[in-house]
Amino acid sequence: MVKPEGTALTRRQPALLATWSFRSQVTSAKFSPDGSRIVVATGKELLIIDGYTGRRLVGPLKGHTNTISSVEFSPDGLQIASSSWDGTIRIWNAQTGKMPFEPLTGHVHSVESVQFSPDGAQLVSGSWDTTLRVWDTTRGVTIMGPLQGHTAFVTSVAFSPGGDLIASGSYDKTIRIWEVEGGAMKHGPLKGHLAGITSIVFSPDGTWLASGSRDGAIRVWDVKNWLECGMSVEGATGPITAIQFSPDAQQIISASEDKLVRIYILENSNWRERITLAGHTGHVTSVMFSQDGRRIVSGSFDSSARVWDANIKHTSPWFLPPDGHRNEVNLVQYLLDDSTIVSRSIDRVARSWSSPAYEALKPHGWHINFDKEQTCMAFSNEGVVLSGSAAGAIEIISNNPTYFRVKNVDRAGVTALAWSSNGDYIASGSSGIVQLWNSRTGQEIFDQHTRSSNRVTALVFSPRDTHIAASSGMIVTIWDIKDMKANQSVLEGHTQPTTSISFSPNNKLIASGSEDTTVRVWEFQTGKFVFSPLKGHKATVTSLDFSPDGARIASASRDMHICLWDLRSEALLFKILEGHTGAVLSIAFSHSGTHIVSGSSDTAIRIWDVRDDPLAPKSGTIESLQPLLWEKLMN
């Protein structure tokens, strides 16, 4: 029945490490030189966030009166420059968010691109007024320009690594090379693109200049003679919006209006497409490698910034251990020390993941393939796997010989399972039946009918293992384990079948979710409603969990959202946690109460920071302090 698998190698894409969503379209997202921070341009504002956690550090920085087109950190990471369609450039202190001087003015049209010189003393800008200007970053004044020659919008500017040259790309389909000393045009116009140029960049070693265009091509130019190298890069199915070299100059990354990020690698003097990163749902507007080459940040018109694992340090980046579900994830859970997450997918695969704080999930320990008969699963707090089948079999998969191996249940298929917190008991449910078993011997302790003949959709033990609750039909049935027959209570009120249940940590409350889209909270002993039904979801509530302190409830739904409810105020704590692109099927609080893990039909597992720190970005919308999300896509 069980087919354990080890670390067989498989082909996969680099991992999506994180997604952060914002209120407005992201026009630019850039790493700081040390990779610890990311500056994000969203609408007319800037945010500086932690490059690993997404925690908001500075901002929003306000001042621009129109969309910000470009942002850059200075080489020392102390300043940020932003250009805008309002025709101005602003320089900000990256630590405080303050501006040391007034906005830089001089361009008579939208400013599309800015870049610091290698020493940070100068800033070059390109504008829709067809000119370039060079600015002193310590005084905020023009020191050169306007440099004229282009006959259409200047869309991209770049200093050479040596700081002696400036390259500019334009909608006139040409590239021009300018001397920093004096501002004379030294080379060009370089021609070859069939449409306007959108992005130019020097390789870190100064050997090449790459240009991206609305014609969908990337061209590479030899800086020695300013001739095209014959190494054009093609593959995008839409206009190129941004390009960059990897730190070792052996890869080029591109962003495109086709919603994709592509990585090209240099092999035998030719560029070939190494991988395509899919996930954005709007035009990708910016892309950048971190200085160590390990991560990529991308921004998009879908109002998100994403961080990807570039995997460029692996000698064979195509072959890595398998690390993802290929179908919807319908069970997730933290183990006791919060360092491990376990998951189960509808493809009948169970996996364990290491989950250090604020890092991407990594394959960890094991993954198990089950046969097609498997219908449900539960994990003990120690990660022991309990599996139920359509044939009515229950199996414990463990190296611990004290657990029984297989128990054939003389019932219809098993539809729900639960472990007691101490690991001594397991409960199983089928159509209108709940059974309790000794996990060591496999002996049946009791067998009881629910008040509904419908299948049992969820089972849960109370925190002290004194009671069992089962959801079936439109009711929740609760038994006292000491006297199952005499002490049975029924909670009624839902108008559609119940789907999920959870006890509060203090054993006083029980919450239930339903296809009627509501969450109901009951007094455990009296069966009375504590609140009126909690309404916020627009589709079936699929999963519930109390926070360890009992003050909050997290609920997941097929509406693709997670709601956090504050039981002290009977209101949504954070209105909606958004990010999944499919139904959210399972959620669980960490034992510390600081994070929530969620599994979805989109095949993703996400980790959400739900602490009450006012500086922590709390979701899909960083500006409004909804929770940040860490995303691991399983491809």
XYZ file of C-alpha atoms in Angstrom:
635
model
C 0.000 0.000 0.000
C 2.702 2.474 1.015
C 5.514 3.338 -1.348
C 8.167 5.380 0.445
C 10.429 7.448 -1.789
C 13.843 8.819 -1.029
C 15.734 11.637 -2.707
C 15.321 10.631 -6.319
C 16.323 13.529 -8.544
C 13.819 15.323 -10.677
C 13.748 18.305 -12.986
C 12.115 21.387 -11.517
C 11.967 25.148 -11.731
C 13.725 27.436 -9.299
C 11.509 27.984 -6.293
C 9.216 30.911 -5.772
C 10.237 31.968 -2.292
C 7.852 34.806 -1.555
C 5.038 36.911 -2.898
C 4.093 40.289 -1.449
C 1.011 42.090 -2.709
C 0.302 45.809 -2.693
C -2.570 48.201 -3.286
C -1.226 49.492 -6.605
C 0.730 48.166 -9.550
C 4.412 47.536 -8.873
C 6.462 49.443 -11.439
C 9.886 48.681 -9.979
C 11.372 46.475 -7.245
C 15.110 46.458 -6.485
C 17.434 44.777 -3.989
C 19.782 46.781 -1.798
C 23.467 46.021 -2.482
C 23.637 43.529 0.402
C 20.272 41.968 -0.493
C 18.806 42.610 2.946
C 16.214 45.107 1.710
C 13.966 45.625 -1.288
C 12.610 48.973 -2.391
C 9.241 48.713 -4.104
C 7.623 51.402 -6.231
C 3.870 51.039 -6.126
C 1.802 53.802 -7.644
C 3.105 57.158 -6.391
C 4.787 55.717 -3.295
C 7.845 53.767 -2.212
C 8.122 51.075 0.430
C 11.333 49.620 1.815
C 10.798 46.067 3.035
C 12.984 43.344 4.477
C 14.405 41.311 1.595
C 13.754 38.024 3.372
C 10.618 38.503 5.449
C 8.749 41.244 3.608
C 8.461 43.170 6.861
C 7.968 46.860 6.201
C 11.029 48.815 7.322
C 10.479 52.322 5.974
C 7.585 54.076 4.304
C 5.405 54.557 2.526
C 7.558 57.373 1.124
C 5.269 59.969 -0.388
C 5.938 63.009 -2.528
C 5.659 62.088 -6.168
C 2.452 63.312 -7.779
C 2.357 60.707 -10.536
C 3.396 57.089 -11.059
C 6.961 56.193 -10.075
C 8.738 54.683 -13.074
C 12.079 53.558 -11.651
C 13.895 53.092 -8.335
C 17.528 52.331 -7.506
C 19.635 51.912 -4.372
C 22.953 53.739 -4.282
C 26.037 51.452 -4.304
C 26.506 51.925 -0.548
C 22.827 51.283 0.135
C 22.376 54.589 1.963
C 20.304 56.384 -0.661
C 17.443 55.586 -3.005
C 16.676 57.444 -6.214
C 13.215 57.426 -7.766
C 12.004 58.817 -11.078
C 8.415 59.613 -11.913
C 5.981 60.523 -14.606
C 5.601 63.808 -12.713
C 8.880 64.855 -14.363
C 10.939 64.847 -11.154
C 13.604 62.749 -9.473
C 13.747 62.323 -5.734
C 16.642 61.106 -3.609
C 15.755 59.554 -0.271
C 17.684 58.513 2.812
C 17.240 54.728 2.758
C 17.282 54.511 6.565
C 14.912 57.332 7.481
C 12.927 57.916 4.294
C 13.705 61.629 4.401
C 14.858 63.668 1.401
C 18.151 65.578 1.903
C 17.126 68.191 -0.667
C 14.274 69.235 -2.914
C 13.181 67.102 -5.888
C 15.515 67.255 -8.885
C 13.845 69.178 -11.684
C 14.928 70.025 -15.207
C 13.330 67.446 -17.436
C 10.230 68.772 -19.164
C 8.476 65.426 -19.456
C 8.183 62.115 -17.592
C 11.436 60.709 -16.221
C 11.616 57.036 -17.114
C 14.945 55.761 -15.759
C 17.659 56.584 -13.211
C 20.917 54.937 -12.177
C 23.704 55.790 -9.737
C 27.322 55.913 -10.852
C 29.551 53.146 -9.403
C 30.889 55.526 -6.742
C 27.413 56.851 -5.947
C 28.456 60.467 -6.497
C 26.406 60.934 -9.646
C 22.996 59.964 -10.962
C 21.986 59.727 -14.615
C 18.395 60.111 -15.764
C 16.561 59.518 -19.030
C 13.300 61.188 -19.962
C 10.452 61.224 -22.409
C 11.759 64.663 -23.377
C 14.410 62.649 -25.369
C 17.316 63.867 -23.200
C 19.666 62.632 -20.479
C 20.863 64.547 -17.441
C 23.591 63.836 -14.892
C 23.134 64.982 -11.305
C 25.331 65.491 -8.233
C 23.842 63.224 -5.552
C 25.294 65.205 -2.656
C 23.876 68.578 -3.719
C 20.926 67.656 -5.914
C 21.973 69.783 -8.869
C 22.498 69.128 -12.572
C 26.165 68.784 -13.483
C 25.714 67.729 -17.100
C 23.009 67.959 -19.702
C 20.626 67.931 -21.203
C 22.417 65.420 -23.469
C 20.642 65.472 -26.802
C 20.646 63.114 -29.764
C 17.794 60.674 -29.384
C 14.699 61.400 -31.446
C 12.188 59.660 -29.157
C 11.649 58.841 -25.483
C 14.766 57.819 -23.533
C 13.578 54.760 -21.634
C 16.715 53.357 -20.009
C 20.119 54.628 -18.860
C 23.141 52.856 -17.384
C 26.640 53.693 -16.149
C 29.466 51.405 -17.230
C 31.148 49.493 -14.362
C 34.170 51.774 -14.699
C 31.981 54.838 -14.406
C 33.457 56.505 -17.502
C 30.581 55.815 -19.910
C 26.815 56.148 -19.957
C 24.571 54.108 -22.244
C 21.067 55.168 -23.185
C 18.265 53.318 -24.941
C 15.334 54.941 -26.667
C 12.049 54.383 -28.422
C 13.898 55.561 -31.536
C 15.234 51.940 -31.613
C 18.844 53.026 -30.999
C 21.476 52.945 -28.273
C 23.902 55.801 -27.705
C 27.113 55.778 -25.669
C 28.178 58.979 -23.911
C 31.394 60.057 -22.201
C 30.906 60.998 -18.570
C 33.787 63.433 -18.907
C 32.316 66.195 -21.039
C 29.093 64.501 -22.135
C 30.047 63.917 -25.774
C 28.454 61.021 -27.635
C 31.301 58.517 -28.090
C 29.587 55.691 -29.970
C 26.342 55.157 -31.786
C 23.668 55.200 -32.618
C 23.753 51.388 -32.318
C 21.003 49.902 -34.444
C 19.444 46.473 -34.736
C 16.227 46.397 -32.776
C 12.976 46.462 -34.706
C 11.043 48.375 -32.042
C 11.657 50.754 -29.183
C 14.342 49.863 -26.643
C 13.051 49.466 -23.100
C 16.062 48.352 -21.048
C 19.855 48.420 -21.256
C 22.463 47.062 -18.855
C 26.239 46.570 -18.753
C 27.633 43.205 -17.684
C 29.357 43.447 -14.275
C 32.778 42.896 -15.866
C 32.146 45.598 -18.456
C 32.570 43.228 -21.407
C 29.057 43.475 -22.825
C 26.081 45.747 -23.069
C 22.683 44.070 -23.338
C 19.540 45.721 -24.634
C 15.902 44.643 -24.446
C 13.188 45.875 -26.747
C 9.511 45.888 -27.492
C 10.397 43.603 -30.407
C 10.741 40.802 -27.811
C 14.476 40.335 -28.399
C 17.555 40.894 -26.261
C 20.709 41.909 -28.118
C 24.229 41.698 -26.710
C 26.910 44.167 -27.795
C 30.706 43.868 -27.475
C 31.943 46.922 -25.581
C 35.367 46.735 -27.266
C 34.054 47.538 -30.738
C 30.361 48.268 -30.074
C 29.295 45.603 -32.529
C 26.547 43.103 -31.894
C 28.064 39.846 -30.676
C 25.803 37.636 -32.731
C 24.420 36.296 -29.462
C 20.907 37.691 -29.624
C 18.544 36.240 -27.055
C 15.018 35.387 -28.105
C 12.128 33.587 -26.494
C 9.788 36.196 -25.065
C 6.342 36.272 -26.617
C 5.765 39.894 -25.664
C 7.732 43.129 -25.356
C 10.761 43.016 -23.051
C 10.364 45.413 -20.128
C 13.568 44.843 -18.111
C 16.821 42.881 -18.255
C 19.850 42.303 -16.038
C 23.045 40.258 -15.980
C 23.803 37.848 -13.155
C 26.766 38.861 -10.950
C 29.053 36.413 -12.802
C 27.816 37.688 -16.208
C 26.952 34.135 -17.262
C 23.203 34.632 -17.170
C 20.698 37.228 -18.297
C 17.289 37.613 -16.747
C 14.393 39.273 -18.525
C 10.924 40.550 -17.674
C 8.213 40.761 -20.273
C 4.677 41.866 -20.930
C 3.841 38.180 -21.484
C 3.770 37.928 -17.635
C 6.902 35.756 -17.501
C 10.418 36.032 -16.129
C 13.074 34.195 -18.129
C 16.629 33.212 -17.290
C 19.129 32.707 -20.102
C 22.514 31.056 -19.626
C 25.679 31.460 -21.686
C 26.900 28.151 -23.116
C 29.461 27.733 -25.901
C 29.262 31.433 -26.785
C 25.482 31.232 -27.184
C 22.644 32.254 -24.935
C 19.989 29.617 -24.364
C 16.856 29.832 -22.268
C 17.485 28.048 -19.009
C 14.140 28.413 -17.296
C 10.882 30.339 -17.328
C 9.412 31.616 -14.074
C 5.632 31.755 -14.252
C 3.250 33.126 -11.672
C 2.658 36.797 -12.294
C -0.777 37.583 -13.675
C 0.110 40.959 -15.183
C 2.955 42.532 -17.145
C 6.271 41.995 -15.351
C 7.805 45.455 -15.031
C 11.165 44.924 -13.344
C 13.606 42.187 -12.511
C 16.890 41.989 -10.613
C 19.423 39.484 -9.254
C 20.595 39.877 -5.681
C 24.291 40.695 -5.357
C 25.123 37.105 -4.372
C 23.170 35.751 -7.348
C 20.983 33.514 -5.219
C 17.699 35.375 -5.496
C 15.663 37.241 -8.071
C 13.097 39.928 -7.358
C 10.406 40.808 -9.875
C 7.664 43.430 -9.883
C 4.439 43.350 -11.851
C 1.300 45.172 -12.845
C -0.523 42.434 -10.886
C 0.369 44.569 -7.825
C 2.878 42.079 -6.468
C 6.599 41.650 -5.960
C 7.964 38.124 -6.038
C 11.246 36.680 -4.826
C 12.599 33.586 -6.550
C 15.398 31.150 -5.748
C 17.752 31.615 -8.712
C 19.743 28.425 -7.993
C 22.611 29.790 -10.011
C 25.313 28.463 -7.688
C 24.439 24.833 -8.406
C 26.708 23.302 -11.015
C 23.705 21.423 -12.362
C 20.769 23.697 -11.622
C 18.284 21.507 -13.428
C 18.534 18.586 -11.046
C 17.447 19.008 -7.472
C 15.529 16.881 -4.950
C 11.770 16.657 -5.509
C 10.097 19.328 -3.452
C 6.508 19.872 -4.368
C 2.989 18.591 -4.543
C 1.567 18.342 -8.022
C -2.038 18.624 -6.924
C -4.139 20.462 -4.375
C -2.824 20.511 -0.805
C -5.661 19.585 1.548
C -3.861 19.090 4.858
C -1.112 21.127 6.537
C 0.104 21.080 10.122
C 2.974 22.324 12.295
C 4.702 19.739 14.453
C 5.409 20.509 18.094
C 8.602 22.564 17.773
C 7.333 24.581 14.764
C 10.482 23.700 12.811
C 8.676 21.134 10.669
C 5.502 21.332 8.607
C 3.743 18.247 7.293
C 1.380 18.232 4.343
C -0.877 15.956 2.353
C -2.145 16.378 -1.185
C -5.109 15.012 -3.070
C -2.511 13.212 -5.191
C -2.106 11.003 -2.076
C 1.406 12.197 -1.294
C 2.475 13.151 2.232
C 5.571 15.288 2.769
C 7.506 16.935 5.553
C 9.219 20.311 5.273
C 11.741 22.201 7.363
C 10.294 25.568 8.311
C 12.861 27.886 9.915
C 11.441 31.321 10.589
C 11.099 33.462 7.482
C 12.811 31.045 5.146
C 11.459 29.125 2.203
C 10.055 25.685 2.891
C 12.564 22.974 2.096
C 11.998 19.230 1.582
C 12.838 17.559 4.840
C 12.883 14.010 6.100
C 10.463 12.076 3.943
C 7.698 11.947 1.449
C 5.321 9.022 0.976
C 3.197 7.960 -1.968
C -0.054 6.165 -1.133
C -2.183 4.082 -3.461
C -5.430 5.262 -5.005
C -7.519 3.803 -2.167
C -6.376 6.451 0.317
C -9.137 8.903 1.290
C -7.907 10.857 4.319
C -4.949 11.396 6.610
C -3.974 12.811 9.993
C -0.643 13.581 11.644
C 0.263 13.202 15.285
C 2.096 16.072 16.988
C 5.293 14.111 16.412
C 4.548 13.612 12.719
C 3.389 9.998 12.763
C 1.158 9.431 9.734
C -2.346 8.024 10.059
C -3.990 6.990 6.794
C -7.536 5.916 5.958
C -8.791 4.233 2.810
C -11.946 3.811 0.755
C -11.803 0.110 1.575
C -12.201 0.842 5.282
C -8.585 0.301 6.320
C -6.675 2.413 8.841
C -2.900 2.329 8.818
C -0.255 3.952 10.988
C 2.994 4.579 9.159
C 5.760 4.770 11.745
C 9.106 3.270 12.630
C 7.805 2.966 16.180
C 6.851 -0.698 16.691
C 4.456 0.188 19.539
C 1.860 1.416 17.014
C -0.355 -1.053 15.209
C 0.349 -1.281 11.497
C -2.967 -1.911 9.743
C -6.485 -2.105 11.095
C -9.280 -3.277 8.820
C -12.467 -1.483 9.793
C -15.698 -3.281 9.008
C -17.293 -0.115 7.661
C -17.667 1.878 4.500
C -14.688 3.970 3.506
C -12.936 6.077 6.144
C -13.704 9.781 5.605
C -12.020 11.475 8.600
C -9.244 10.742 11.098
C -7.790 12.380 14.225
C -4.982 11.785 16.709
C -5.310 12.511 20.399
C -2.766 15.058 21.629
C -0.945 12.442 23.726
C -0.847 9.996 20.808
C -2.617 7.220 22.703
C -5.868 7.290 20.732
C -7.063 7.704 17.205
C -10.569 8.430 16.013
C -12.041 7.491 12.656
C -15.234 8.548 10.947
C -17.270 7.248 8.031
C -20.944 7.615 7.082
C -22.636 8.560 10.352
C -20.197 6.519 12.452
C -17.350 7.548 14.783
C -14.974 4.994 16.283
C -12.235 5.345 18.911
C -9.146 3.102 18.844
C -6.135 2.401 20.997
C -3.211 3.477 18.820
C -0.869 0.911 20.362
C -3.011 -2.204 20.132
C -5.563 -1.339 17.480
C -8.344 -2.320 19.872
C -11.679 -0.581 19.318
C -12.752 1.364 22.417
C -16.148 2.539 21.248
C -18.362 2.796 18.208
C -21.031 5.499 18.077
C -23.517 6.906 15.592
C -23.748 10.608 14.932
C -27.168 12.257 14.776
C -26.657 12.578 11.019
C -26.266 9.729 8.578
C -24.061 11.876 6.354
C -20.369 11.184 6.101
C -18.150 12.549 8.848
C -16.218 15.487 7.387
C -14.001 16.347 10.365
C -12.909 14.907 13.699
C -11.029 16.583 16.531
C -10.009 15.741 20.095
C -10.375 18.358 22.814
C -7.047 19.744 24.138
C -7.045 17.473 27.194
C -8.289 14.464 25.201
C -11.474 14.329 27.265
C -13.877 14.729 24.353
C -14.236 14.045 20.637
C -16.177 16.230 18.228
C -17.373 15.218 14.774
C -18.957 17.255 11.989
C -21.546 15.470 9.891
C -24.454 16.891 7.968
C -25.488 20.243 9.450
C -24.560 19.321 13.029
C -21.580 18.858 15.313
C -21.703 15.917 17.719
C -19.564 15.831 20.885
C -18.831 12.802 23.088
C -17.250 12.473 26.502
C -14.635 9.769 26.023
C -15.218 8.410 29.535
C -18.860 7.672 28.824
C -19.602 7.813 25.128
C -23.192 6.608 25.291
C -24.427 8.701 28.194
C -22.692 11.965 27.410
C -23.429 12.988 23.852
C -24.313 16.554 22.877
C -25.325 18.018 19.546
C -24.673 21.536 18.242
C -27.182 22.728 15.670
C -27.502 25.993 13.771
C -25.732 25.748 10.448
C -27.995 25.820 7.398
C -25.667 23.769 5.196
C -23.356 20.804 5.925
C -20.543 21.377 8.400
C -17.002 20.940 7.145
C -14.564 21.727 9.945
C -14.286 22.042 13.729
C -11.761 23.224 16.307
C -11.612 23.324 20.118
C -10.251 26.372 21.928
C -7.039 25.708 23.900
C -8.811 26.291 27.238
C -11.420 23.650 26.398
C -14.291 26.138 26.785
C -15.233 26.892 23.169
C -15.697 25.005 19.944
C -15.829 26.573 16.481
C -17.390 25.103 13.363
C -17.262 26.011 9.686
C -19.837 25.174 7.068
C -20.866 25.220 3.456
C -23.211 28.041 4.518
C -20.029 30.244 4.469
C -20.215 31.056 8.197
C -18.161 30.309 11.283
C -20.046 29.601 14.502
C -18.538 29.683 17.982
C -20.226 27.727 20.765
C -19.813 27.311 24.509
C -18.503 23.798 24.776
C -20.432 22.781 27.910
C -23.777 24.495 27.238
C -23.940 24.411 23.447
C -24.950 28.091 23.366
C -23.735 30.487 20.697
C -21.041 32.844 21.924
C -21.538 35.182 18.963
C -23.871 35.533 16.080
C -22.464 33.675 13.050
C -19.188 35.172 11.844
C -19.720 36.237 8.252
C -16.987 37.233 5.858
C -16.388 34.361 3.501
C -18.164 34.095 0.164
C -17.880 30.323 -0.223
C -17.601 27.128 1.850
C -15.473 27.364 4.991
C -13.025 24.483 4.653
C -10.772 24.642 7.710
C -10.565 26.271 11.161
C -7.999 26.665 13.905
C -7.831 28.535 17.202
C -4.676 30.472 18.006
C -2.694 28.981 20.920
C -3.842 31.812 23.215
C -7.470 31.258 22.210
C -7.977 34.910 21.266
C -8.275 34.384 17.521
C -9.718 31.980 15.012
C -8.352 31.503 11.529
C -10.776 30.260 8.894
C -10.054 29.139 5.333
C -12.476 29.049 2.455
C -13.023 28.060 -1.129
C -13.228 31.795 -1.835
C -9.367 31.662 -1.843
C -9.135 33.731 1.344
C -8.227 33.289 4.995
C -10.009 35.317 7.672
C -8.619 36.048 11.118
C -11.297 36.671 13.727
C -10.694 38.478 17.019
C -12.924 36.809 19.591
C -12.573 39.834 21.859
C -14.223 42.130 19.339
C -16.330 39.778 17.199
C -14.731 41.374 14.157
C -12.199 40.527 11.529
C -8.746 41.117 12.959
C -7.156 41.385 9.514
C -9.912 41.669 6.960
C -8.711 39.113 4.461
C -5.441 37.296 3.891
C -5.119 37.146 0.140
C -2.603 35.381 -2.046
C -3.774 31.898 -2.919
C -5.113 31.527 -6.436
C -7.263 28.516 -5.597
C -9.489 27.329 -2.776
C -7.761 27.333 0.621
C -8.322 23.815 1.945
C -6.360 23.615 5.186
C -4.862 26.000 7.736
C -3.069 25.675 11.069
C -1.511 28.041 13.589
C 2.080 27.509 14.627
C 2.437 26.507 18.273
C 4.000 29.902 18.944
C 0.924 31.595 17.472
C 3.034 33.873 15.288
C 2.376 32.193 11.953
C -0.304 30.366 9.995
C 0.397 27.709 7.380
C -2.123 27.172 4.596
C -2.567 24.633 1.811
C -4.563 25.240 -1.338
C -5.927 23.791 -4.537
C -3.368 26.017 -6.300
C -0.768 23.421 -5.085
C 0.884 26.045 -2.883
C 1.772 26.059 0.780
C 1.982 29.534 2.281
C 3.243 30.797 5.621
C 1.664 33.975 6.986
C 3.064 36.247 9.700
C 0.138 37.158 11.980
C 1.903 38.841 14.862
C 0.527 42.075 16.262
C 3.729 44.050 15.571
C 2.435 47.301 14.014
C 5.489 47.477 11.775
C 4.942 44.019 10.366
C 3.273 43.833 6.968
C 0.255 41.715 7.740
C -0.980 40.386 4.450
C -1.508 40.809 0.817
C -1.518 44.593 1.161
C 1.594 45.779 2.920
C 0.483 49.403 2.963
C -2.619 48.625 4.977
C -0.793 46.194 7.268
C -2.499 43.029 6.166
C -0.354 39.874 6.651
C 2.763 39.185 4.679
C 2.934 35.828 2.914
C 5.781 33.471 2.214
C 5.010 31.290 -0.774
C 6.501 28.016 -1.867
C 5.105 26.845 -5.259
C 5.211 23.165 -5.846
C 5.797 22.543 -9.476
